[in-house]
C-alpha atoms as one frame of an Amber mdcrd trajectory, in Angstrom:
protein
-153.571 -78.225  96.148-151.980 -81.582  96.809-150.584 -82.822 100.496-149.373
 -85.564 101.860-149.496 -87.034 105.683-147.418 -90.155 105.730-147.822 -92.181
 102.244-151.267 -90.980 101.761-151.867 -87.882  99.398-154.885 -85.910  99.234
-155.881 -83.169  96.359-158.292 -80.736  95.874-159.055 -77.289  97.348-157.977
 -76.556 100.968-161.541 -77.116 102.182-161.836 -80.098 100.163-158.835 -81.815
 101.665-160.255 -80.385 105.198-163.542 -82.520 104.292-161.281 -85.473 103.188
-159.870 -85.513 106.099-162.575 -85.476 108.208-164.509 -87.601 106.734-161.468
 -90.211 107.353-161.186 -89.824 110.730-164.250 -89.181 112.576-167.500 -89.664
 112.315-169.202 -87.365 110.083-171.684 -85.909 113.365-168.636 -84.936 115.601
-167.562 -82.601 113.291-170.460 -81.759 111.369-168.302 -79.804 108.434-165.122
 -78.951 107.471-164.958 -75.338 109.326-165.866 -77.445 112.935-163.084 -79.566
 111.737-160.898 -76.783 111.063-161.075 -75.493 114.200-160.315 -78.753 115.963
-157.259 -79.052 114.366-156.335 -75.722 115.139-157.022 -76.415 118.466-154.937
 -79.443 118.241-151.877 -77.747 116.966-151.744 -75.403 119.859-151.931 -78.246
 122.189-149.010 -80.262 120.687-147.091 -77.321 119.895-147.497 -74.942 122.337
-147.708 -72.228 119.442-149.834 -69.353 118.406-152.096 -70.847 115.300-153.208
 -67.250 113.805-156.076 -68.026 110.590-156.779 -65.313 108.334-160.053 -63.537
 108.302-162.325 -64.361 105.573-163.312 -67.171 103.694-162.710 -71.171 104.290
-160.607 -72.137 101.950-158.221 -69.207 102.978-158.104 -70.512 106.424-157.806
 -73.995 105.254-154.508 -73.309 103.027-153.191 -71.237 106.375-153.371 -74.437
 108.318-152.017 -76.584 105.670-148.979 -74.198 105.570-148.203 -74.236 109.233
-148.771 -77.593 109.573-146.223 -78.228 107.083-144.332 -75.847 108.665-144.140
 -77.686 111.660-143.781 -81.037 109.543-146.842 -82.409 110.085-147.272 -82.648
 106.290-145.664 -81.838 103.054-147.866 -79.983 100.105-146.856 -81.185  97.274
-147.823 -78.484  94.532-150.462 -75.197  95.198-152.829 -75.331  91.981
């Protein structure tokens, strides 16, 4: 998976790109992995767009590619290829 949020791309799996991400904008002990930082993010979304942010039971990097794809959705981000 490849996405990009402004002129930056990022590429890997979904819970790679989660860590990526995290690991660029916080400190790695407020969000201690990538599923704490999923959830912020989700939490996030529903703030700024007052909508419903259903994720998928099971595994990580199912959740992870849900987010990406609403958050694209919503323009947030464009994916750039699904590998």
């Amino acid at each position: 998976m490849k996405i990009r949020i402004d002129t930056r791309s990022y590429e890997g799996t979904g819970t790679e790109i989660l860590d990526q991400l995290r690991l660029t904008a916080f400190d790695p002990t407020e969000f201690p992995d990538a599923e704490s930082y999923l959830w912020q993010l989700r939490s996030n979304f529903m703030r700024a767009t007052d909508l419903d942010c259903p994720l998928p039971n099971g595994s990580l990097e199912r959740q992870a590619r849900a987010m990406f794809a609403l958050l694209a959705k919503a323009g947030a981000l464009e994916v750039l290829e699904d590998g």
